[in-house]
Coordinates of C-alpha atoms in Angstrom, one line a residue:
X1 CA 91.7 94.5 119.8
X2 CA 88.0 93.2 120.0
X3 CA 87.2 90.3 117.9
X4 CA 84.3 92.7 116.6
X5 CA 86.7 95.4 115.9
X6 CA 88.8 92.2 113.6
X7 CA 85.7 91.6 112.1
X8 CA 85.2 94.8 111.0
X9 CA 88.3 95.3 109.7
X10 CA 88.6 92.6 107.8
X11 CA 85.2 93.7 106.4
X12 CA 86.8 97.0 105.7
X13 CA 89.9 95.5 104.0
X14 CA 87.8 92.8 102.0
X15 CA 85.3 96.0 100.9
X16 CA 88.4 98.3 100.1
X17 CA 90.3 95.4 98.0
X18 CA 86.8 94.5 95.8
X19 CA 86.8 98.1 95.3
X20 CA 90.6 98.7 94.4
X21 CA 90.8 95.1 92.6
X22 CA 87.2 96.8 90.2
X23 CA 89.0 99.6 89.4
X24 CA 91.9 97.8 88.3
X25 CA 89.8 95.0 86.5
X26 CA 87.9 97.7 84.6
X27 CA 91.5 99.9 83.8
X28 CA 92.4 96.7 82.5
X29 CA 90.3 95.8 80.2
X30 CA 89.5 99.1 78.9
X31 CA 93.2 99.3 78.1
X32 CA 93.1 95.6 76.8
X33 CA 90.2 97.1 74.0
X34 CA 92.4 99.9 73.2
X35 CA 95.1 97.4 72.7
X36 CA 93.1 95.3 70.3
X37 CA 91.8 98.2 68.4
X38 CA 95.0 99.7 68.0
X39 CA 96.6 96.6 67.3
X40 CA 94.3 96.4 63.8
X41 CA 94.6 100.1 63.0
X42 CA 98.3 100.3 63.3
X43 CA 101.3 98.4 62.7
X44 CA 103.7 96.1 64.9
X45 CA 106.3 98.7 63.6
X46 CA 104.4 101.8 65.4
X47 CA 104.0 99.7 69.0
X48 CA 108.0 99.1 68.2
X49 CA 109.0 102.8 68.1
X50 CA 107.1 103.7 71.4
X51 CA 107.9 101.1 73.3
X52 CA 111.6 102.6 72.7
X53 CA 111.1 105.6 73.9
X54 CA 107.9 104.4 76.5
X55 CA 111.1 102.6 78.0
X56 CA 113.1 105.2 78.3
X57 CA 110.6 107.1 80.1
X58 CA 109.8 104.2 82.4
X59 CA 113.3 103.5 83.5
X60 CA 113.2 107.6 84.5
X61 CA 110.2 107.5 86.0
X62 CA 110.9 104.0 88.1
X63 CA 114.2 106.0 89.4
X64 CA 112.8 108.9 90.5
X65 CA 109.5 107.2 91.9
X66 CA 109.1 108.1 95.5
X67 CA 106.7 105.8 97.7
X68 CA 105.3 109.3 98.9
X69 CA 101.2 107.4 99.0
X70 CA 103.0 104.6 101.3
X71 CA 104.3 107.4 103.6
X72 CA 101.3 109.1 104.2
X73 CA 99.2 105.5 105.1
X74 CA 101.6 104.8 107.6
X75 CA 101.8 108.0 109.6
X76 CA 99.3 107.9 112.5
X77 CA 97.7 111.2 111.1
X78 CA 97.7 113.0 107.8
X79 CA 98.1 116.7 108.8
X80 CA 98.2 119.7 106.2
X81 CA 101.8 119.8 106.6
X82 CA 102.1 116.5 105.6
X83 CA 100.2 116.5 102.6
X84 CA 101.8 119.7 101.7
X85 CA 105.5 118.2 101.8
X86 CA 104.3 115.3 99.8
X87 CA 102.5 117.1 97.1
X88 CA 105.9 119.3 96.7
X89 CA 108.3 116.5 96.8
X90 CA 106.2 114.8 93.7
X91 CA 106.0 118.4 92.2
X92 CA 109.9 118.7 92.1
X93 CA 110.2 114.7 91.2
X94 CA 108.0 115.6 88.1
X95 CA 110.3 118.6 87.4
X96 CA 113.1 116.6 87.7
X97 CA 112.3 113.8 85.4
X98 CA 111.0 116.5 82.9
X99 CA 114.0 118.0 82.3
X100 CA 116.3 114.9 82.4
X101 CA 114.1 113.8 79.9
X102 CA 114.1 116.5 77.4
X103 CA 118.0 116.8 77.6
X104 CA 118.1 113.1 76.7
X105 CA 115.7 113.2 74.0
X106 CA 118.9 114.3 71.0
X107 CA 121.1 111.8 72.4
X108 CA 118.9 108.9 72.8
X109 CA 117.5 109.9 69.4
X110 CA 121.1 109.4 67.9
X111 CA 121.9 106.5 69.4
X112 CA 118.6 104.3 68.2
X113 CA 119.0 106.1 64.5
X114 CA 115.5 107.4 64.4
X115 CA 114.8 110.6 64.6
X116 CA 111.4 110.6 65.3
X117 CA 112.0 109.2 69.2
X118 CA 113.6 112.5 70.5
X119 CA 110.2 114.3 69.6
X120 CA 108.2 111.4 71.6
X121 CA 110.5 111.3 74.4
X122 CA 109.4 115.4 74.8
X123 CA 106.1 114.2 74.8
X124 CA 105.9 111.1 76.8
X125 CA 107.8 113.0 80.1
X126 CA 104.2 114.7 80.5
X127 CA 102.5 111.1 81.7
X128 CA 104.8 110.9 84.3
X129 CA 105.1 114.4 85.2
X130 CA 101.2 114.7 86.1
X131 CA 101.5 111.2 88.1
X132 CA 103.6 113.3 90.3
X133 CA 101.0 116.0 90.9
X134 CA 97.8 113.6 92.2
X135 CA 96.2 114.8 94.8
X136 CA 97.8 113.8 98.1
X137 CA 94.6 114.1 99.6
X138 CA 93.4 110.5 97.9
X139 CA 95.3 109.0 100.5
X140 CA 92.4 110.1 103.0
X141 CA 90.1 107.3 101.0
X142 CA 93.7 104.5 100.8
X143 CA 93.9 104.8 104.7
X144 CA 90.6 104.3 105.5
X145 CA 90.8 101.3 103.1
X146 CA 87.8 103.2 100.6
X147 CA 89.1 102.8 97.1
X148 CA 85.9 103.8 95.4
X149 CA 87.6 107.0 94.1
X150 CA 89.9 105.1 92.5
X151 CA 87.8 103.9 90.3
X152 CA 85.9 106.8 89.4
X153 CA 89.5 108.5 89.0
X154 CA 90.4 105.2 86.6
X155 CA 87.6 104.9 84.7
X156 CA 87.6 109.3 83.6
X157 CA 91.2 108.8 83.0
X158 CA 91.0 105.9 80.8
X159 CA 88.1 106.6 78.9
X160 CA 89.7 109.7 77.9
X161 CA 93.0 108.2 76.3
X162 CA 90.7 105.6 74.7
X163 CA 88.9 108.0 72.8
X164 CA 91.9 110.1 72.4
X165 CA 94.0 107.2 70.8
X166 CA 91.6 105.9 69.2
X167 CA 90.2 108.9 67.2
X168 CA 93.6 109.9 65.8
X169 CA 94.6 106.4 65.0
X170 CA 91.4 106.5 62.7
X171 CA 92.3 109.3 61.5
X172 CA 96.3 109.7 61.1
X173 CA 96.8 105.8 61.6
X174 CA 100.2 107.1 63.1
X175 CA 102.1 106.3 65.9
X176 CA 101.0 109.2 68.1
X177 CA 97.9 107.6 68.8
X178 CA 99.6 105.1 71.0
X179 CA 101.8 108.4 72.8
X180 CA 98.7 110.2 73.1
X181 CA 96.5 107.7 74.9
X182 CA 99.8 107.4 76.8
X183 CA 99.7 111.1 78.1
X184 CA 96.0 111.7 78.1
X185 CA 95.6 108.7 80.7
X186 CA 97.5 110.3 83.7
X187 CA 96.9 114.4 83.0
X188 CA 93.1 113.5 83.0
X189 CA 93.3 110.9 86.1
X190 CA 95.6 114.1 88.0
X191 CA 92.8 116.4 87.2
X192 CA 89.8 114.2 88.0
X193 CA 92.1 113.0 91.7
X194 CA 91.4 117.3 92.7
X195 CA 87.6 116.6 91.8
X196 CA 87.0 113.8 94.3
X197 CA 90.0 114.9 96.6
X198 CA 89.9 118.5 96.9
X199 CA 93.3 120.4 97.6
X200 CA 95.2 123.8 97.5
X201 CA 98.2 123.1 96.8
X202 CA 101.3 124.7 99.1
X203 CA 104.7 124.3 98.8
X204 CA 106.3 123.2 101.9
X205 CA 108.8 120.8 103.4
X206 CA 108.0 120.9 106.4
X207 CA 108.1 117.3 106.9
X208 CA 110.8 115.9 105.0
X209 CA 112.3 113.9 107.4
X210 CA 109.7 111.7 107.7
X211 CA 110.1 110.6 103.7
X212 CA 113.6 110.9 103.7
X213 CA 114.2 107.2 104.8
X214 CA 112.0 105.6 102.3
X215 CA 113.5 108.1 99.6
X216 CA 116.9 106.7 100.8
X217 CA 116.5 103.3 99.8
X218 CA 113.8 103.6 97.1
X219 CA 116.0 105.5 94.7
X220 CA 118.4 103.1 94.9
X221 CA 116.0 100.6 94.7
X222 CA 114.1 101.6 92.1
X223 CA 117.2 102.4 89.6
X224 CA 118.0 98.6 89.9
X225 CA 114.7 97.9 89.1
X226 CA 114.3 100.0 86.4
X227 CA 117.5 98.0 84.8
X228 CA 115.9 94.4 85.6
X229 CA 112.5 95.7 84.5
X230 CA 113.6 97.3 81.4
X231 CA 117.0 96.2 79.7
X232 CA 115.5 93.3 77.4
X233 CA 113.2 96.1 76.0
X234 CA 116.5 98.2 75.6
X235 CA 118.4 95.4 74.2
X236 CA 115.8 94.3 71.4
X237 CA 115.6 97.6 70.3
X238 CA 119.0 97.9 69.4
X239 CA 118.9 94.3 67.7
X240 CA 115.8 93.1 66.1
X241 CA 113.7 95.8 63.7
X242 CA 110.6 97.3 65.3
X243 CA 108.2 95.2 63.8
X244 CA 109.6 92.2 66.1
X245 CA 110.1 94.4 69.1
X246 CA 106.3 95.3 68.5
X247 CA 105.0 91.6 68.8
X248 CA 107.2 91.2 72.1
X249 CA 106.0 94.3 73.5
X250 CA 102.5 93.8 72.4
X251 CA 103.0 89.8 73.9
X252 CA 104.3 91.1 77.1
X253 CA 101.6 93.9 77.3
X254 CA 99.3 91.2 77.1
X255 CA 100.8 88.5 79.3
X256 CA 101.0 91.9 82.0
X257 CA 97.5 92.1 82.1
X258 CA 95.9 90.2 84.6
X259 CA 98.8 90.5 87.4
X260 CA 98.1 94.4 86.8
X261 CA 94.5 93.5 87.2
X262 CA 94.3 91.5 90.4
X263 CA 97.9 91.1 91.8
X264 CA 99.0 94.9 91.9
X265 CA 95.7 96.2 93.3
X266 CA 96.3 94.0 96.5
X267 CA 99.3 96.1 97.8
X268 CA 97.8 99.4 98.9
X269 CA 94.8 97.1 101.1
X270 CA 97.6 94.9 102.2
X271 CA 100.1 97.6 103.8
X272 CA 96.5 98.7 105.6
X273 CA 96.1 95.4 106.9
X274 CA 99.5 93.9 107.9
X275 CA 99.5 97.4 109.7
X276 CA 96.9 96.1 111.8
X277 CA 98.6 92.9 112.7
X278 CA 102.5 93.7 112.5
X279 CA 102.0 93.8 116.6
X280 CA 101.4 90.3 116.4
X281 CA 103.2 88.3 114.4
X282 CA 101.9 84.8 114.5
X283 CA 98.6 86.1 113.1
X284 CA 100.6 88.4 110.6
X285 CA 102.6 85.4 108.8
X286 CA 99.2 83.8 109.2
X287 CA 97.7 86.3 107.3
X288 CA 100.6 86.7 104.7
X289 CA 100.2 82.9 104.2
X290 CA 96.7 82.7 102.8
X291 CA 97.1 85.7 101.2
X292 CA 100.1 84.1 99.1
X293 CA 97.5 81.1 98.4
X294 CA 94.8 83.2 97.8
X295 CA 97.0 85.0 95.1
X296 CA 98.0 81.9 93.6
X297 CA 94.6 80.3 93.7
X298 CA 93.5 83.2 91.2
X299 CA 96.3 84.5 88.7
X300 CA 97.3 80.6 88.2
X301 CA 94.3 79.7 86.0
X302 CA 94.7 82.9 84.1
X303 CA 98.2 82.9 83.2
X304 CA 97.7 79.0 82.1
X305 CA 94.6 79.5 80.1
X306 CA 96.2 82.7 78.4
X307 CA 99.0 80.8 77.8
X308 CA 97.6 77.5 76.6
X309 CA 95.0 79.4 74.5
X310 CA 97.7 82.0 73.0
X311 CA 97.1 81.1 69.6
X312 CA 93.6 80.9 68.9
X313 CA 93.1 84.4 71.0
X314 CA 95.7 86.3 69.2
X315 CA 94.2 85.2 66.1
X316 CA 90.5 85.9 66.8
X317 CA 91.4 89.4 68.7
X318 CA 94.9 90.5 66.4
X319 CA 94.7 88.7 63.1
X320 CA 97.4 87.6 61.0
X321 CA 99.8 90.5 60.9
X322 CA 100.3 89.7 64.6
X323 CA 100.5 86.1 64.7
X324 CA 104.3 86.2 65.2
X325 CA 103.6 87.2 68.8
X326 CA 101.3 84.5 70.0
X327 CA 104.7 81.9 70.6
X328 CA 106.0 85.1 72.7
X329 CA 103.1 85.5 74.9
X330 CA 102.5 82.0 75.6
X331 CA 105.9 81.8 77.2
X332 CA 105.8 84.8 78.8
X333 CA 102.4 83.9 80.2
X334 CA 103.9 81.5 82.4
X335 CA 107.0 83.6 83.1
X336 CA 104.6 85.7 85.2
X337 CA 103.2 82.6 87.7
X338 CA 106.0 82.2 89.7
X339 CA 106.0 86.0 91.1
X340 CA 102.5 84.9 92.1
X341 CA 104.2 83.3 95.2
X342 CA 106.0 86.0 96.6
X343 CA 103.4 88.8 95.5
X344 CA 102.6 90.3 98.7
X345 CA 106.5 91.0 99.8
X346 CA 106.4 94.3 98.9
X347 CA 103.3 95.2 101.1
X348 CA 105.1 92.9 104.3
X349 CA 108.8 94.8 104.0
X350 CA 106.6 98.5 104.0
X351 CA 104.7 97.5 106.9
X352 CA 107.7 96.3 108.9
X353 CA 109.6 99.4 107.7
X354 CA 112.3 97.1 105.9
X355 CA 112.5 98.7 103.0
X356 CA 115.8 97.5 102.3
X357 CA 114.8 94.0 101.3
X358 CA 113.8 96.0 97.9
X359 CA 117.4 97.5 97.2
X360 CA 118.9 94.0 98.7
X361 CA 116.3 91.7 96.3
X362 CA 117.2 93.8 93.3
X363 CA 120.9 93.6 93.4
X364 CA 120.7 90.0 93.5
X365 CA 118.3 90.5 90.3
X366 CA 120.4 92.9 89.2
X367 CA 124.0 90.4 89.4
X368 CA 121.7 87.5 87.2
X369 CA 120.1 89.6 84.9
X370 CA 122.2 91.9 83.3
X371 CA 124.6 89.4 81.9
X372 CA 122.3 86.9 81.2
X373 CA 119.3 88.9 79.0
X374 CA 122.8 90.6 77.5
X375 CA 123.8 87.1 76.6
X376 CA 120.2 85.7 75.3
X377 CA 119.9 88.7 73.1
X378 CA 122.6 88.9 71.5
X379 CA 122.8 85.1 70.7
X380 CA 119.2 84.0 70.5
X381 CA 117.4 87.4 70.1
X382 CA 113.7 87.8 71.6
X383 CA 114.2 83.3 72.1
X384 CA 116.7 83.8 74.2
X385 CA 115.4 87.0 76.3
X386 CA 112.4 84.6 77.0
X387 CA 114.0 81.7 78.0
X388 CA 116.2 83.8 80.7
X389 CA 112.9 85.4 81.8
X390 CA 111.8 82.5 82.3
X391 CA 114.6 81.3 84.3
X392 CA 115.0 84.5 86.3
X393 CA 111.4 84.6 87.3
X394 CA 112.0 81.1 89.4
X395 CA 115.6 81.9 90.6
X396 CA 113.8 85.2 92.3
X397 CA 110.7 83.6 93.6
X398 CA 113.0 81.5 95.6
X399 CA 115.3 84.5 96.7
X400 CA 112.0 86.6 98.0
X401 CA 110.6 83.6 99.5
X402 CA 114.3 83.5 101.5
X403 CA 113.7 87.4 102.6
X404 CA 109.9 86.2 103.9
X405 CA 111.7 83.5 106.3
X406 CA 113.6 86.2 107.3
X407 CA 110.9 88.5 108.1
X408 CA 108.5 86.2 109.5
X409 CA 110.3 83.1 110.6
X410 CA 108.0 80.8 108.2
X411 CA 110.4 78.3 106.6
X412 CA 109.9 77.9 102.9
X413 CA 108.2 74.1 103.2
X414 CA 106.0 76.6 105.1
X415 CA 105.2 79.3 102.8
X416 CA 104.6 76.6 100.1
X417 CA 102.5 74.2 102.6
X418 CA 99.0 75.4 101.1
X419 CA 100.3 76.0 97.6
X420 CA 99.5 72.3 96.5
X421 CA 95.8 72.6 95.9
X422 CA 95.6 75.6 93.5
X423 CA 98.8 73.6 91.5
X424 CA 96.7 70.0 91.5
X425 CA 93.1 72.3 90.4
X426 CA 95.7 74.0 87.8
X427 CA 97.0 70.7 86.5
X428 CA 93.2 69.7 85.7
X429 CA 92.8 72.5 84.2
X430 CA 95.9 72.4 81.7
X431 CA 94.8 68.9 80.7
X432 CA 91.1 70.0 79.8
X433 CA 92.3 73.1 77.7
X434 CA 94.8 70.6 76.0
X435 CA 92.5 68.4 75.2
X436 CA 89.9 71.0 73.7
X437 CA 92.2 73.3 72.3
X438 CA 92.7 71.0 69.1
X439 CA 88.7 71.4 68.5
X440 CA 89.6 75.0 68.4
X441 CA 91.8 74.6 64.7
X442 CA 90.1 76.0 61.6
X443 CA 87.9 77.9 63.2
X444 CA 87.3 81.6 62.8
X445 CA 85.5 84.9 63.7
X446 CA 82.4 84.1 65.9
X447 CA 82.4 80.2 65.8
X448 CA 86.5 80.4 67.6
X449 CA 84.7 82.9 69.8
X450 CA 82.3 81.3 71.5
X451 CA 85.0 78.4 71.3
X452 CA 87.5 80.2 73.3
X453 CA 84.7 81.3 75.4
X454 CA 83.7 77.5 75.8
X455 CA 86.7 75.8 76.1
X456 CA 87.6 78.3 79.2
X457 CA 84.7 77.5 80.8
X458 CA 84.9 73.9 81.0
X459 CA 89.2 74.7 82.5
X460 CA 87.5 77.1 84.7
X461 CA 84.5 74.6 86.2
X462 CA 87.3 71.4 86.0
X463 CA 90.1 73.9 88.3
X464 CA 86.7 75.1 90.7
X465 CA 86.0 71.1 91.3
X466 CA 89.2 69.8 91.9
X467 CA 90.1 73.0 94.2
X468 CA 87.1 72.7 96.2
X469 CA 87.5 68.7 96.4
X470 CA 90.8 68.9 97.7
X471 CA 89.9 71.9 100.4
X472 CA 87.1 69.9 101.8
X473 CA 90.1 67.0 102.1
X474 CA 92.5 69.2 103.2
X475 CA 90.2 69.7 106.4
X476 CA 88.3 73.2 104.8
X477 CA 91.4 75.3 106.4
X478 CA 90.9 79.2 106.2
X479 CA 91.1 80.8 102.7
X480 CA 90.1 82.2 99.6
X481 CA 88.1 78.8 99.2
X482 CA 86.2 79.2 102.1
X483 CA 84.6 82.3 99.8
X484 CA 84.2 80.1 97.1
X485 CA 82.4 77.3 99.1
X486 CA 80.0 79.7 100.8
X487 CA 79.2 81.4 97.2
X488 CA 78.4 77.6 95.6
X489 CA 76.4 77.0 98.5
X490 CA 74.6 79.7 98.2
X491 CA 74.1 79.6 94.8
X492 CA 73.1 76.4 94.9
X493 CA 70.2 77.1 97.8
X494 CA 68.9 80.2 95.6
X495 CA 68.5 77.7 92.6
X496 CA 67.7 74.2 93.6
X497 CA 64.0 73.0 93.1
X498 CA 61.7 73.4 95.9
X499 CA 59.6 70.5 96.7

C-alpha cells in the first residue's frame, strides 16, 4: 500500500469517526435534555418502574443481538444476497425476541408485584424489534467509512421520541412517557435508515454460513453479558423501592453518557481501520496503542469533572427531589474510566476474527460478578453494588488488557507506556476542580451555572497545559496531541497581533 493510499485512508477514517463521533455527541445530548426534562416532570418512582422492565428487555435484546452490521463490513463485497440474508436473520431475531417477550410479560409481572410492568414489557419489545429491521443497506455508507447518514438517521429518530415523551409527560405526567420515547426512538430511526438507504426487502438465506460463526459465539457471548450488564439493575429492583432504583438508574444513565458519546462511536471506524492493517501487525498494535491513549486522553477529563462536580450539576439540572442520586453518580463516574483502557478490544478481536475473546472475557466477568453484586446487594444495597462496580471495572481492565498481549504481543508495561501523560494532565485537573468546587456552595440557578461552566473551564485549560507540556517532553511522539498542538498553533497564528 502507497503511503498516499495511507494518507487517504486515514483521512477517510478520521472524516468517518468525526462524522460517527457528531452523531453520537448530538444523540447524546438530545437524550441528556430529555433526561433532564423528564427528570422534573416525573418522579424517581416512574424512572424505577421502567428501568425494570427496560431491563428485562435489554437482557433479551443483548441475547439475541447478532453482529449482522460487523458481518457485512468485513466481506470483501456486499452482494444482494448478502444483504438479503442479513435483513432476514434480524427480521426473525426481532420475531423472536417479540414473542419471548410477550410470554414473559405475566410472569415477570408476578414476580416484581406490580402489575403494571407486564403491559410495558408488551410495549417495550417494539424498540428492539424495529432495531432488527434497519436497513442493511447502511452498511454501504459504514464500509466506506461515511457516517453522515447516521446522523441524519439519529438526529429524526431522536427528535421524535423527545417530542413524543415529552408531550405526554406534560400532559399525563405518567410513566409512559419515558416507554414511549423509548419506542418512538428506534421505529422512527428504522423508517428514516430506508429513506437514506433504500431497500426491498427479500427473504433469503442464502448466505448463512457466512454469519453462522459470529452467531455461534455471540449468543453465547452476549447472554453473559447481558447477566454482567444487567443483574445489579435486577437485584435492586427486587430490594430497594423504585424511588431509589430511580436515582441509580437515572445516576448511571448519566455517568453512561459520554462513553456512549465518544467511546462507543469509535468501534464501527475502528474495525474499518484495523482491517486495513491486520496484514501488518507491527503498525496494527501501533495503531491500537495510540488509539488506547487517544481514548483515555479524552473520556478521562469527563468522567473526573462529572464526577468531581456531581453535586452542584445534579442540583442545578435535577433539583432537590433527585439529590439522593448525585453520591451515586459520582462513584459510578469513575467506575467508567478504567474500561477507557481497553476500549478498542472489541473492534481488534472482530478484525482478527477472534471473536471468542468476547465469550472468554465474559465468563471471567461472569465467575466475579454474579456472586459479588449478589453479595453487595443484599448486604449494602445500591453502596455495596457500587463499590463492586467499582472493583469489577479494574479487575476486567486488567483481564482485557491480558487478551490484547495475546493478540498483539504488546506486554502490558506496553499498552500502558503512553498512558502516563493524560493521568499527570488528569491529576491537574482534579486538584483545580477541588479547589474551585467549594466556591461553588450556596449558589443557585444562573449564578451555579455559569459557575459550573467556569470552574470546568479552568480543569479543562489546566489538563490541556499539562498534557501538552509533557508531550513536547515526551519527545512529541504520534497522537491525539499531535491534533491538539497543530489546532493551538493555529489558533494561535489566526489570532496573534500583527506587527
Amino acid at each position: 500500500m502507497t503511503s498516499r493510499a495511507q494518507s487517504d485512508i486515514a483521512t477517510r477514517i478520521a472524516a468517518g469517526t468525526a462524522w460517527l463521533v457528531a452523531a453520537r455527541l448530538t444523540a447524546r445530548a438530545i437524550d441528556f435534555l430529555g433526561l433532564l426534562i423528564l427528570a422534573n416532570l416525573l418522579l424517581p418512582a416512574d424512572f424505577g418502574l421502567v428501568a425494570v422492565a427496560l431491563t428485562v428487555v435489554q437482557i433479551a435484546e443483548a441475547v439475541f443481538e447478532l453482529p449482522v452490521g460487523q458481518v457485512l463490513v468485513r466481506s470483501e463485497m456486499i452482494t444482494r444476497d448478502l444483504l438479503d440474508t442479513a435483513f432476514t436473520v434480524g427480521l426473525l431475531r426481532g420475531a423472536l425476541l417479540a414473542a419471548l417477550m410477550i410470554a414473559a410479560a405475566e410472569p415477570f409481572a408476578i414476580l416484581y408485584r406490580d402489575p403494571r410492568l407486564a403491559a410495558l414489557l408488551c410495549m417495550l419489545v417494539i424498540a428492539p424489534a424495529s432495531r432488527a429491521v434497519v436497513s442493511p443497506a447502511m452498511t454501504h455508507f459504514a464500509k466506506a467509512i461515511d457516517f453522515r447518514r447516521d446522523l441524519l438517521i439519529e438526529l429524526v429518530g431522536k427528535g421524535m421520541a423527545l417530542g413524543c415523551s415529552i408531550w405526554l409527560a406534560l400532559v399525563s405526567r405518567s410513566y409512559w412517557a419515558i416507554a414511549i420515547g423509548t419506542i418512538v426512538n428506534p421505529v422512527a430511526m428504522a423508517a428514516a435508515s430506508y429513506a437514506v438507504a433504500p431497500y426491498r426487502p427479500r427473504l433469503s438465506l442464502t448466505r448463512w454460513g457466512e454469519f453462522a460463526h459470529f452467531v455461534g459465539w455471540s449468543t453465547a457471548s452476549q447472554l453473559i453479558s447481558a447477566i454482567n450488564w444487567q443483574i445489579d439493575r435486577l437485584l435492586l429492583g427486587r430490594l430497594v423501592p423504585s424511588a431509589a432504583l430511580g436515582a441509580y438508574v437515572l445516576a448511571g444513565d448519566i455517568a453512561a453518557v459520554p462513553e456512549q458519546a465518544f467511546v462507543k462511536p469509535i468501534g464501527r471506524p475502528l474495525i474499518a481501520a484495523f482491517t486495513q492493517l491486520r496484514q501488518d501487525p507491527p503498525r496494527l498494535m501501533a495503531a491500537y496503542l495510540r488509539t488506547v491513549t487517544s481514548v483515555l486522553t479524552v473520556g478521562l477529563p469527563v468522567m473526573l469533572g462529572l464526577s468531581i462536580l456531581a453535586q452542584p450539576a445534579v442540583h442545578l439540572a435535577l433539583g432537590p427531589k433527585w439529590q439522593s442520586s448525585w453520591p451515586i453518580l459520582q462513584w459510578l463516574a469513575v467506575s467508567l474510566i478504567p474500561p477507557l483502557l481497553t476500549a478498542p478490544l472489541g473492534a481488534l478481536a472482530v478484525t482478527l476474527g477472534r471473536t471468542d475473546i468476547f465469550l472468554r472475557r465474559n465468563l471471567i466477568e461472569l465467575a466475579v460478578t454474579v456472586p459479588s453484586i449478589i453479595a453487595g446487594a443484599y448486604v449494602y444495597g445500591i453502596a455495596g453494588v457500587i463499590a463492586t462496580r467499582l472493583g469489577l471495572s479494574l479487575l476486567m481492565a486488567l483481564v482485557a488488557a491480558i487478551f490484547v498481549r495475546q493478540l498483539l504481543g504488546a506486554s502490558i508495561p506496553r499498552q500502558c507506556a503512553g498512558l502516563w501523560r493524560p493521568v499527570v494532565a488528569a491529576a491537574g485537573l482534579a486538584l483545580a476542580l477541588f479547589l474551585l468546587r467549594g466556591r461553588l456552595q450556596g449558589l443557585d440557578d444562573l449564578p451555579l451555572a455559569l459557575g459550573i461552566i467556569a470552574c470546568a473551564a479552568v480543569g479543562l485549560a489546566v489538563y490541556g497545559t499539562i498534557l501538552l507540556l509533557s508531550w513536547e517532553w515526551s519527545g512529541r511522539p504520534k497522537g491525539i496531541e499531535t491534533l491538539l498542538a497543530g489546532w493551538v498553533t493555529s489558533s494561535w497564528a489566526r489570532f496573534r497581533p500583527r506587527v
